[in-house]
Coordinates of C-alpha atoms in Angstrom, one line a residue:
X1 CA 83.0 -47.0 39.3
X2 CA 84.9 -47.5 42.4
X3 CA 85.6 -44.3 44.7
X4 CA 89.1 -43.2 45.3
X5 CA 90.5 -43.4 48.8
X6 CA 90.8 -39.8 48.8
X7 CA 87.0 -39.0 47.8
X8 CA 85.7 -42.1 50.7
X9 CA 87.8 -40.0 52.7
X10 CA 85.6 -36.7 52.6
X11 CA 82.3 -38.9 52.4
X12 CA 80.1 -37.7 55.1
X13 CA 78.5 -40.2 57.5
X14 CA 76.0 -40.7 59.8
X15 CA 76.9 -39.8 63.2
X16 CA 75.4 -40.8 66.1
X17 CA 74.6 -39.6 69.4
X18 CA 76.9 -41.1 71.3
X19 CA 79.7 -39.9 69.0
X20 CA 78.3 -36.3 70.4
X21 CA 79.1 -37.6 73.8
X22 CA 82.4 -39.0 72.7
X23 CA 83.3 -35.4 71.1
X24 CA 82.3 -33.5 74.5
X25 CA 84.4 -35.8 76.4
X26 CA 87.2 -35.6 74.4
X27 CA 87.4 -32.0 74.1
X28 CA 86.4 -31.3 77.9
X29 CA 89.1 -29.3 78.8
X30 CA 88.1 -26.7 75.4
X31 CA 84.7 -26.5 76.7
X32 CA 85.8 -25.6 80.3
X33 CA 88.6 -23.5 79.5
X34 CA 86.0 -21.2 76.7
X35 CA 83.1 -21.4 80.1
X36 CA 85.8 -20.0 82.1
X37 CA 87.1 -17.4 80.3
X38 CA 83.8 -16.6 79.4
X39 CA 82.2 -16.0 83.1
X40 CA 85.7 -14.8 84.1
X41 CA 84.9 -12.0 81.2
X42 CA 81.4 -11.1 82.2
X43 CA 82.2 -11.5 85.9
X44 CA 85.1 -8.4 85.2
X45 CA 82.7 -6.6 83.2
X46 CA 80.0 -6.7 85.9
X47 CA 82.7 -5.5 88.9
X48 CA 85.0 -3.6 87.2
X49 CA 82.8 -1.4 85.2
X50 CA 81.2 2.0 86.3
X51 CA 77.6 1.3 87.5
X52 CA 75.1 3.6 85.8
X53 CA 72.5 4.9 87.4
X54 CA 69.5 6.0 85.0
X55 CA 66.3 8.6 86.4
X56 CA 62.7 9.0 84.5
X57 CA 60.8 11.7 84.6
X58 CA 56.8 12.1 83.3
X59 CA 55.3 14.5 81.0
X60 CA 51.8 14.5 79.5
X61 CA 50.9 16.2 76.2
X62 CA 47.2 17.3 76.1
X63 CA 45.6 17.5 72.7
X64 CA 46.2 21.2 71.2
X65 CA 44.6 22.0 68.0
X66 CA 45.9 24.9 65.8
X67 CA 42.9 27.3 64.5
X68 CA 42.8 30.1 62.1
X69 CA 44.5 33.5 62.7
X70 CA 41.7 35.8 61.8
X71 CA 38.0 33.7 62.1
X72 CA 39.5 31.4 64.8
X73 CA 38.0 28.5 64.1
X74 CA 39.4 25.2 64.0
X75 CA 41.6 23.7 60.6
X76 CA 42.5 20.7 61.8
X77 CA 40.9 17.5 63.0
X78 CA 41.4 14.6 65.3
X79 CA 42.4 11.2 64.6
X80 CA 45.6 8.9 65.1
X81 CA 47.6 10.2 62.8
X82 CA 48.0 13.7 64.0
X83 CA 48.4 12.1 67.7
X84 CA 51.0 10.5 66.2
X85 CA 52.9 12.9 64.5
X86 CA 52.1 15.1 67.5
X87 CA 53.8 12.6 70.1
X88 CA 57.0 11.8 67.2
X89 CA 57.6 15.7 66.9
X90 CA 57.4 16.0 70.8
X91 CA 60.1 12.8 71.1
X92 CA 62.4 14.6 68.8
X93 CA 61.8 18.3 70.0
X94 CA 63.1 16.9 73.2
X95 CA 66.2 15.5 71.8
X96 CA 66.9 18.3 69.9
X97 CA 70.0 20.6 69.7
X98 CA 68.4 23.6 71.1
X99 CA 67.2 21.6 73.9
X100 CA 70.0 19.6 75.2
X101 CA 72.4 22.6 74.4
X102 CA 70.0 24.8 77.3
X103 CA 70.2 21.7 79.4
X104 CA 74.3 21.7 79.3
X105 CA 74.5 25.3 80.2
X106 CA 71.8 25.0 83.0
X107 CA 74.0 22.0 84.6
X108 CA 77.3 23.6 83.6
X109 CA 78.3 20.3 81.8
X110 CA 80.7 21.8 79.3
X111 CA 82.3 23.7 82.6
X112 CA 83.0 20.0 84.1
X113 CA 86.0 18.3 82.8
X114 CA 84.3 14.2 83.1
X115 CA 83.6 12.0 80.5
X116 CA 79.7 11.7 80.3
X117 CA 79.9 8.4 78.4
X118 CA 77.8 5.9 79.4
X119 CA 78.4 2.8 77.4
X120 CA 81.5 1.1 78.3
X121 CA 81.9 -0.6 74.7
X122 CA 81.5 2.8 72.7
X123 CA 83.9 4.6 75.5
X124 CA 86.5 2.1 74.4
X125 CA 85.6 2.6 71.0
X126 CA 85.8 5.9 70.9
X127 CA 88.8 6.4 72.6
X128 CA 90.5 3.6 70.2
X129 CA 89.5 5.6 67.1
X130 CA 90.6 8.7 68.8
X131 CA 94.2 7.2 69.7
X132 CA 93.9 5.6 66.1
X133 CA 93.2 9.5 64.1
X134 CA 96.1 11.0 66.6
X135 CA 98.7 8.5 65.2
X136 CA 97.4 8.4 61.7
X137 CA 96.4 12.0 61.1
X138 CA 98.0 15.4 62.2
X139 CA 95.2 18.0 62.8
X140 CA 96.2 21.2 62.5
X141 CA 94.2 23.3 65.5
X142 CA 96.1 26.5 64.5
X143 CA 93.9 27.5 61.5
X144 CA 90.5 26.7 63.5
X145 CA 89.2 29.8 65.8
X146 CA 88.1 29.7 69.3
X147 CA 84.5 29.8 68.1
X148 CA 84.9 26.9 65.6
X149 CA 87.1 24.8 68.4
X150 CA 83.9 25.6 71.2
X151 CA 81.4 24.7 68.7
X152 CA 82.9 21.4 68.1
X153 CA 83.2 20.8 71.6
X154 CA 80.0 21.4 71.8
X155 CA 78.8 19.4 69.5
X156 CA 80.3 16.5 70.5
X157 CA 78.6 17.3 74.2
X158 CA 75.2 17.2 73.1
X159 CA 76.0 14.0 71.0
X160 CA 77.1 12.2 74.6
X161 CA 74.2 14.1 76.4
X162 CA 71.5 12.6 73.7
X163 CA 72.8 9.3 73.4
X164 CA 72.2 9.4 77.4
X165 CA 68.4 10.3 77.4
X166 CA 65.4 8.3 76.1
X167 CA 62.0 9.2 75.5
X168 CA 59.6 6.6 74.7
X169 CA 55.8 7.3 75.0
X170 CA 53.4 5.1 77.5
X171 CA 51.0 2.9 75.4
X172 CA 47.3 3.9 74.8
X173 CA 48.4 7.3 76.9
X174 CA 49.3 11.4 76.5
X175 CA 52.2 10.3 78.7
X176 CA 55.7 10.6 78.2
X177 CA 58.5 9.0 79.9
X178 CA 62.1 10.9 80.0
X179 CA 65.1 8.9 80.9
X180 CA 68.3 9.8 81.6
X181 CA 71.7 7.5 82.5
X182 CA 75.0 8.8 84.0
X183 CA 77.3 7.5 86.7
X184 CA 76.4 9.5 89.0
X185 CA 72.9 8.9 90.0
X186 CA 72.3 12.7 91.1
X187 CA 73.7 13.9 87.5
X188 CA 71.3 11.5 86.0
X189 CA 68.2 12.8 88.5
X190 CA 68.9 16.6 87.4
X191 CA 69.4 15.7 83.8
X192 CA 66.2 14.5 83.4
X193 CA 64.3 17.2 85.5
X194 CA 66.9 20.0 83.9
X195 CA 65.5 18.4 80.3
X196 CA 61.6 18.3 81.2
X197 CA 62.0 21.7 82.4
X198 CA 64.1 23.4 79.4
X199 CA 61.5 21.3 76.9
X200 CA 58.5 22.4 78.4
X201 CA 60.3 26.8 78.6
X202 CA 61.5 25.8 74.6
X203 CA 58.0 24.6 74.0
X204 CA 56.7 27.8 75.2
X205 CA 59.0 29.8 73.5
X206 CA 58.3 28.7 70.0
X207 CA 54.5 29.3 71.5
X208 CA 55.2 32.3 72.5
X209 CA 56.7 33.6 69.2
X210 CA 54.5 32.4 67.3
X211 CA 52.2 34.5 69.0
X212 CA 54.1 37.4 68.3
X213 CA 54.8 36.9 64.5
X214 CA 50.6 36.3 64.3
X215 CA 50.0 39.6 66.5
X216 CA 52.0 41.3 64.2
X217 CA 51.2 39.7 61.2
X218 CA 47.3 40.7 62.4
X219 CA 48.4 44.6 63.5
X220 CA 49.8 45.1 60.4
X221 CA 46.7 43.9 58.7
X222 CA 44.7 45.7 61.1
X223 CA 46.4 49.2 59.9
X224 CA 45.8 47.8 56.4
X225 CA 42.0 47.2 56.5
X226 CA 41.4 50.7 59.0
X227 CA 43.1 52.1 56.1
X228 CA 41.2 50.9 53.2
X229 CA 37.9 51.0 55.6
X230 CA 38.8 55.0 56.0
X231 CA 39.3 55.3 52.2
X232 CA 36.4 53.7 51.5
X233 CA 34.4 55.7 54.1
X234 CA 35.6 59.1 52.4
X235 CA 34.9 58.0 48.3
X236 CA 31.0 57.0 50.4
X237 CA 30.8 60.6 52.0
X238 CA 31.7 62.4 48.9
X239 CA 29.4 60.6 46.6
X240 CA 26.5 61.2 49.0
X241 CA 27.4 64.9 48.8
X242 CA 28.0 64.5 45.3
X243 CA 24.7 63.0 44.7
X244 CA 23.0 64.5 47.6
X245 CA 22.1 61.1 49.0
X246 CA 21.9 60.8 52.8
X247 CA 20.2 57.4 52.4
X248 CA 19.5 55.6 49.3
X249 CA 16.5 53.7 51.6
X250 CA 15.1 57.1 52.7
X251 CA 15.7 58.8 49.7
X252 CA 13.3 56.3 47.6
X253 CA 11.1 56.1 50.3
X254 CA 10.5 59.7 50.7
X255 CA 10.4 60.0 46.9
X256 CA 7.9 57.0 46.6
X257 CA 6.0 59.2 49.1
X258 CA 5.6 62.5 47.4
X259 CA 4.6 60.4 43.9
X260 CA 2.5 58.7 45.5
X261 CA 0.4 62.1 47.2
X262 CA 1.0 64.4 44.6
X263 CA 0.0 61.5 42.4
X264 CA -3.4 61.1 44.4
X265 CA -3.4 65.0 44.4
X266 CA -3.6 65.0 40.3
X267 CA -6.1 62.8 39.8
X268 CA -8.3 64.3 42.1
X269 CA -7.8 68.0 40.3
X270 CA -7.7 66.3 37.3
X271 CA -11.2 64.6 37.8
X272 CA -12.6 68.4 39.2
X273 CA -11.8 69.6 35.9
X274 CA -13.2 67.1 34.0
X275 CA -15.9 67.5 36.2
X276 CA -16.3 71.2 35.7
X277 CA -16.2 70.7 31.3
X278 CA -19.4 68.1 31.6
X279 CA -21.0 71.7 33.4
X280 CA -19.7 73.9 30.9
X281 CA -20.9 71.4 28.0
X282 CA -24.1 71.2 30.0
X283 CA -24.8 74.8 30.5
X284 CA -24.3 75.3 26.7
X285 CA -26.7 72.7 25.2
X286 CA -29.1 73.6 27.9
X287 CA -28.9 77.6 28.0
X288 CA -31.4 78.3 24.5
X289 CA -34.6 77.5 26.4
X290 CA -36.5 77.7 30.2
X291 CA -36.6 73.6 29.5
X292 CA -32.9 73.6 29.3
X293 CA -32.7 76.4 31.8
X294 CA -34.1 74.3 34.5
X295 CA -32.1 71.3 33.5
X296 CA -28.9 74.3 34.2
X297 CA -31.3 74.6 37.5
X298 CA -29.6 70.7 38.7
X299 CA -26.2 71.6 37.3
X300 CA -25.6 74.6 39.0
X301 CA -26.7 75.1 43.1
X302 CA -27.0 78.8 43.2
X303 CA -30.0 79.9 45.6
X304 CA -30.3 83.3 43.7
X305 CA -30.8 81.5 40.4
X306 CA -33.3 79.1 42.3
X307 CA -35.1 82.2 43.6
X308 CA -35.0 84.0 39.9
X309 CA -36.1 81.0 38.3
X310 CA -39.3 80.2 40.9
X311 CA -40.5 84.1 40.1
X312 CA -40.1 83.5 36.6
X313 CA -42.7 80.5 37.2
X314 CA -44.3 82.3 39.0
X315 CA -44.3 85.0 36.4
X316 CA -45.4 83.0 33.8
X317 CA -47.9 81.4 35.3
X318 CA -49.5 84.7 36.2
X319 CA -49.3 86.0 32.8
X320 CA -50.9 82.6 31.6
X321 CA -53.8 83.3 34.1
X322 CA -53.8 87.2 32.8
X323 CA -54.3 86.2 29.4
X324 CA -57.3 84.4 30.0
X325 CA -59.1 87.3 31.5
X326 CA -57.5 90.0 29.7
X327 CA -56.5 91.1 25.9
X328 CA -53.0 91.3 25.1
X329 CA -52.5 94.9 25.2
X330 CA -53.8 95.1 28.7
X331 CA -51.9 97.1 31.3
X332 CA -51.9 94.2 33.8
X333 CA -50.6 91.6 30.9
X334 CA -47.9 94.6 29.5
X335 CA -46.9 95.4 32.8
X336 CA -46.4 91.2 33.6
X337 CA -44.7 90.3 30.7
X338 CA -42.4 93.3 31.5
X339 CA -41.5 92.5 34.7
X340 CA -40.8 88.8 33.4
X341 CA -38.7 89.5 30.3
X342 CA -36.6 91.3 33.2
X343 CA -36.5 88.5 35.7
X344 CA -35.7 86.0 32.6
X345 CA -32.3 88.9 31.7
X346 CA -31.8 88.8 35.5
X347 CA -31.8 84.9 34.9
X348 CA -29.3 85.3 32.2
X349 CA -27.1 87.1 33.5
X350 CA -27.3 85.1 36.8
X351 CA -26.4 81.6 34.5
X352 CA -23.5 83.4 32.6
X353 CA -21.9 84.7 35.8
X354 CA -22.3 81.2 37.3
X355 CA -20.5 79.6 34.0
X356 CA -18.2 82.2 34.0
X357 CA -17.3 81.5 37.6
X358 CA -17.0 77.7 36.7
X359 CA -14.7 78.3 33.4
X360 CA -12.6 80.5 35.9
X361 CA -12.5 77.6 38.4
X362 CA -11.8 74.8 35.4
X363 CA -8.7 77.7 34.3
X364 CA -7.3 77.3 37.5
X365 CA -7.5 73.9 38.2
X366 CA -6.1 73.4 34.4
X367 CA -3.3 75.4 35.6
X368 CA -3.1 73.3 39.1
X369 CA -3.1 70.1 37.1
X370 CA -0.4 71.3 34.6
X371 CA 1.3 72.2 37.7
X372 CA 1.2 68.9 39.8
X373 CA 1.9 67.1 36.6
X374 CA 4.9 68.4 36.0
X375 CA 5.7 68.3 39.4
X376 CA 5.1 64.8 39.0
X377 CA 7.1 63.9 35.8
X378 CA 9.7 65.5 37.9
X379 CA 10.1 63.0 40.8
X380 CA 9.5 60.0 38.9
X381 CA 12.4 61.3 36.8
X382 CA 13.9 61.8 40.7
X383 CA 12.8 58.6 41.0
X384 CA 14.8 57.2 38.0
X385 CA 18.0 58.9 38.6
X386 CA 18.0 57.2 42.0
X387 CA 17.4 53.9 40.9
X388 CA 20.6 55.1 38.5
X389 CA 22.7 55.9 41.8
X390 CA 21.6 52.9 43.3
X391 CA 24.1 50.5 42.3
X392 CA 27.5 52.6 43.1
X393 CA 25.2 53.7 46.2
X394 CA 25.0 50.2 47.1
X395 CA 28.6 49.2 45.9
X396 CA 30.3 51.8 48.2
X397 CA 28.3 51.1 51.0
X398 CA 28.6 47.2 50.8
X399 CA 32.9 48.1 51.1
X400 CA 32.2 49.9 53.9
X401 CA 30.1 47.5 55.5
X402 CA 32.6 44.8 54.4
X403 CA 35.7 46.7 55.6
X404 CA 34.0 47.6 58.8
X405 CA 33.1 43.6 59.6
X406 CA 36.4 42.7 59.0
X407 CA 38.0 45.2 60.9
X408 CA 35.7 44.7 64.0
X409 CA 36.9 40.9 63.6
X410 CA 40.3 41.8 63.4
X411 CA 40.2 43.9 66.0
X412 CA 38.9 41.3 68.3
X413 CA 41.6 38.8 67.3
X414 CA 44.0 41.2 68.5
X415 CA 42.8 41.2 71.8
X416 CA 42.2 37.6 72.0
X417 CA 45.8 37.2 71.0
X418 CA 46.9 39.7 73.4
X419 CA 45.0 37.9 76.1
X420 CA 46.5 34.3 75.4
X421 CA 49.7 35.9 74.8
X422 CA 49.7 37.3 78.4
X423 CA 48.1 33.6 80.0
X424 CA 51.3 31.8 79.4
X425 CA 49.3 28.7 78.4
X426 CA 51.4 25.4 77.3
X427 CA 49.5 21.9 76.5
X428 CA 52.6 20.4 78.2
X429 CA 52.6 19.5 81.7
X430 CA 54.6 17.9 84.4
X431 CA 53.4 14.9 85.7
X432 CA 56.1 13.1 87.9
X433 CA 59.8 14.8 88.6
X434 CA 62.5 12.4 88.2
X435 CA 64.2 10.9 91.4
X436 CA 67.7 10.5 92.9
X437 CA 67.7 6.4 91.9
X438 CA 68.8 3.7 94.4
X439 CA 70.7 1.5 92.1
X440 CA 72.0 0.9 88.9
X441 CA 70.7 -0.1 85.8
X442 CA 73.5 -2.0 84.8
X443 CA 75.5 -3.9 85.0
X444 CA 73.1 -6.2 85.6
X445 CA 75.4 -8.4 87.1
X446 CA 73.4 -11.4 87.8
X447 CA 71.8 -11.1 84.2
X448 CA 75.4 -11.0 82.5
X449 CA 77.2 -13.6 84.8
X450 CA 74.0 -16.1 83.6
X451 CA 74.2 -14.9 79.8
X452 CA 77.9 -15.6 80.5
X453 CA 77.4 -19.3 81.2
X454 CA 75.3 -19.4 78.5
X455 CA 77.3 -18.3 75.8
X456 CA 80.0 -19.9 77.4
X457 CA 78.9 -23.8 77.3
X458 CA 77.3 -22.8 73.7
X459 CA 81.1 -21.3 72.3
X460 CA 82.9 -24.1 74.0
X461 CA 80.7 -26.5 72.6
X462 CA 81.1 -25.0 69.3
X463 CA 84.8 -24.8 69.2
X464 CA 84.7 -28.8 70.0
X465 CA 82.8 -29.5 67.0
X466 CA 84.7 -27.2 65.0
X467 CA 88.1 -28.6 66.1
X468 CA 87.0 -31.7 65.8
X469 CA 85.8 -31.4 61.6
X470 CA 89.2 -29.9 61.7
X471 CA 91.1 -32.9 62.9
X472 CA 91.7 -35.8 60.0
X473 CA 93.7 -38.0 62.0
X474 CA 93.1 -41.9 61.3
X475 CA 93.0 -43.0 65.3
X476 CA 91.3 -46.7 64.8
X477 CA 90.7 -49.6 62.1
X478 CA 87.6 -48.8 61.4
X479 CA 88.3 -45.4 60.4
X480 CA 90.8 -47.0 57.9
X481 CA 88.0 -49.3 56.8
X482 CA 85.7 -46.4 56.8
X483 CA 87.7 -43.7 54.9
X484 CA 90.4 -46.1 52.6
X485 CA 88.5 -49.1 52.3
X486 CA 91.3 -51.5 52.7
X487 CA 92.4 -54.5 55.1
X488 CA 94.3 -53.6 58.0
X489 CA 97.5 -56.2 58.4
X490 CA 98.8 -55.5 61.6
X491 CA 98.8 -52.8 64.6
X492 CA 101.8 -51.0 65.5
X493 CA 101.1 -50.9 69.4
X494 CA 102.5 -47.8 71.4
X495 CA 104.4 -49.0 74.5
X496 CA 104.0 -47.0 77.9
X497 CA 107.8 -46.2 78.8
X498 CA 106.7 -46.0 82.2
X499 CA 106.1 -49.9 82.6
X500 CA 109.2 -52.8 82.2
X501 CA 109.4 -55.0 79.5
X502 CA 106.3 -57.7 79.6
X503 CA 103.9 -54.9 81.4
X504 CA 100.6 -53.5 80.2
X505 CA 100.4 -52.4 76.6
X506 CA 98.8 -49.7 74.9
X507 CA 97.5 -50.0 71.6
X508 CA 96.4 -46.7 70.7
X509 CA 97.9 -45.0 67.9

């Protein structure tokens, strides 16, 4: 299917490098004329516009870790993060309203009647949208106050003085660097010093207070816990008079201590008595004859009954020796065995005193061990009823203990705070004050009259190719060819009016 003339037309084809060259030299005077306009632009721009001047001050944030209120230890922890956050909350802290709004007053700023505008293209761009809301829109400043009119003012002052300032952070450092531009070099010096200096009292401030608001948070717990520590102290001292307790320690102690000696007391009566029944039980098996009397003899040390008993040996040994030589009814045997039968009653009588003095002795020490027994039962039930008191005992005292510690830590919070709240401590300090600068910033002239060429030859360059798609005139036979594909039967040449007939002829369309 053969292509219509109109479709060969739009066909693309290759071009080639010298038709680049043919284009540039054919639309010269575009490229110049856009290079010209373009430096002439930038070359304005760079002597025409205010210079501004721009100042840097240095700060360096030491690491400050934030630590409990009452124990004071530590609750956070290093790492990059929190440097981080630390260094982004400083950058905006430093920009913030509060901020700028003490640097404006310090400088006087909203006293000044200057533009503090900076940026030449936003200047013009504010101003255009200003002149633009004027003719479009009709404010009505009656129904706004003189509050609501300086706070707007205001506002739109800190907006110029923030988009003057910069803070960026030095890589791999606790540095910070605060810059500030304006058009006059000395504004832009004391801008940036004012702003160090208000940042570093604003950071103190919030310090400060938040001392304050943790002193007092800690003083009113401090009366809390001396109160509940003297409450607690007072139900102690009543239950010890209620209970009689001085100490619960020294009360068992001295209890354990009396069981234990009138325990040792006891069994030592106890085993006297016992002691003194074996006797008794003695003495009455052994009492019916003189073998069982001197078997009474070991049993009971009583020199008279020692004494009674030898003459009664004695005795009866002379009355066995009497007997031999003389008859029973002699006057020497009578008058013996009288004299024995009385030393034998003396005997008696002796033995039954001595057991009546030992079953006097057992009564008493029966009565001493009924005594220390009951004495006894009664301090272990002592005992028992302190081991009973013992727990609320050891309750109450642990609250007072426990509300004494914390108390005695409170209290030296206190006067730690008090002590940091009178050094005036900041972990911001001032490294390098900014300086009056030499010269400007910008325009860079140099920079924009080069970036000028630049963009110059590229935009001319452009507008030649683009003028040049835009241009569909058929100048030559090949383009006929090219575009129609059909023959070409004769040239219409185009004469030069300049020359006589029979001159030089030009055969360009």
């Amino acid at each position: 299917m053969q292509d219509t003339p109109s479709e060969s037309f739009f066909e693309e084809k290759e071009i080639h490098l010298s038709e680049y060259l043919m284009v540039f030299m054919k639309r010269k005077a575009l490229i110049i004329l856009v290079f010209i306009l373009t430096v002439l632009a930038a070359v304005f721009y760079s002597f025409f516009v205010d210079p501004v001047y721009e100042s840097s001050a240095r700060l360096i944030l030491d690491n400050k870790g934030s630590s409990s209120p009452i124990t004071g230890e530590r609750t956070d922890y290093e790492s990059y993060h929190s440097q981080t956050m630390s260094f982004n909350t400083s950058i905006k802290t430093i920009k913030s309203s509060p901020v700028i709004k003490e640097v404006i007053e310090a400088l006087n700023l909203d006293a000044e009647n200057k533009d503090l505008e900076v940026n030449f293209f936003r200047q013009w761009l504010s101003n255009l949208k200003s002149n633009i809301k004027q003719l479009l829109v009709k404010k009505d400043d009656s129904r706004l106050s003189l509050e609501e009119i300086r706070n707007r003012k205001i506002q739109a002052l800190i907006a110029q003085v923030q988009n003057k300032i910069t803070v960026e952070q030095i890589r791999d450092t606790r540095l910070l660097t605060i810059s500030a531009k304006d058009k006059d070099p000395k504004l832009a010096a004391a801008i940036a010093n004012t702003l160090t200096t208000k940042f570093m009292e604003f950071n103190l401030t919030n310090k400060m207070d938040a001392s304050k608001q943790t002193l007092a948070w800690l003083n009113q717990e401090l009366y809390d816990i001396r109160k509940k520590l003297e409450d607690d102290e007072q139900k102690f001292f009543e239950y010890k008079q209620e209970s009689r307790l001085f100490s619960i320690e020294g009360k068992q102690k001295l209890t354990e201590q009396k069981i234990q000696e009138f325990n040792n007391r006891y069994l030592e009566t106890r085993n006297k008595r016992l002691g003194l029944d074996a006797k008794i039980n003695e003495l009455n098996k052994n009492l019916g004859s003189l073998k069982g009397v001197a078997n009474v003899r070991s049993l009971i040390n009583n020199p008279i009954i020692e004494s009674i008993y030898a003459k009664v040996v004695d005795l009866e040994i002379e009355l066995s020796r009497l007997s031999k030589i003389y008859k029973g009814r002699h006057p020497n045997i009578v008058q013996t065995q009288t004299e024995l039968i009385k030393t034998r009653n003396s005997l008696a009588q002796e033995i039954a005193k001595e057991k009546e003095n030992l079953k006097s002795e057992r009564k008493v020490l029966y009565a001493r061990e009924k005594t220390l027994e009951k004495t006894l039962t009664e301090f272990e039930k002592e005992a028992l009823d302190t081991s009973s008191k013992e727990l609320k005992y050891t309750i109450l005292q642990r609250n007072v203990d426990t509300s004494k510690n914390l108390y005695d830590l409170m209290l030296s919070r206190i006067k730690e705070s008090n002590i940091l709240q009178t050094a005036n401590t900041s972990n911001i300090r001032l490294v390098e004050t900014a300086q009056i600068p030499i010269g400007p910033v910008s325009p860079n002239k140099k920079r924009n009259i080069l970036l000028a060429m630049v963009l110059g030859i590229f935009f001319g360059c452009g507008l030649a190719f683009f003028f040049e798609y835009m241009d569909q005139t058929v100048r030559t036979e090949e383009d006929i060819h090219q575009y129609f594909d059909q023959p070409v039967l004769s040239v219409i040449p185009k004469a030069d009016k300049s020359v006589a007939y029979g001159g030089q002829i030009d055969f360009q369309e």
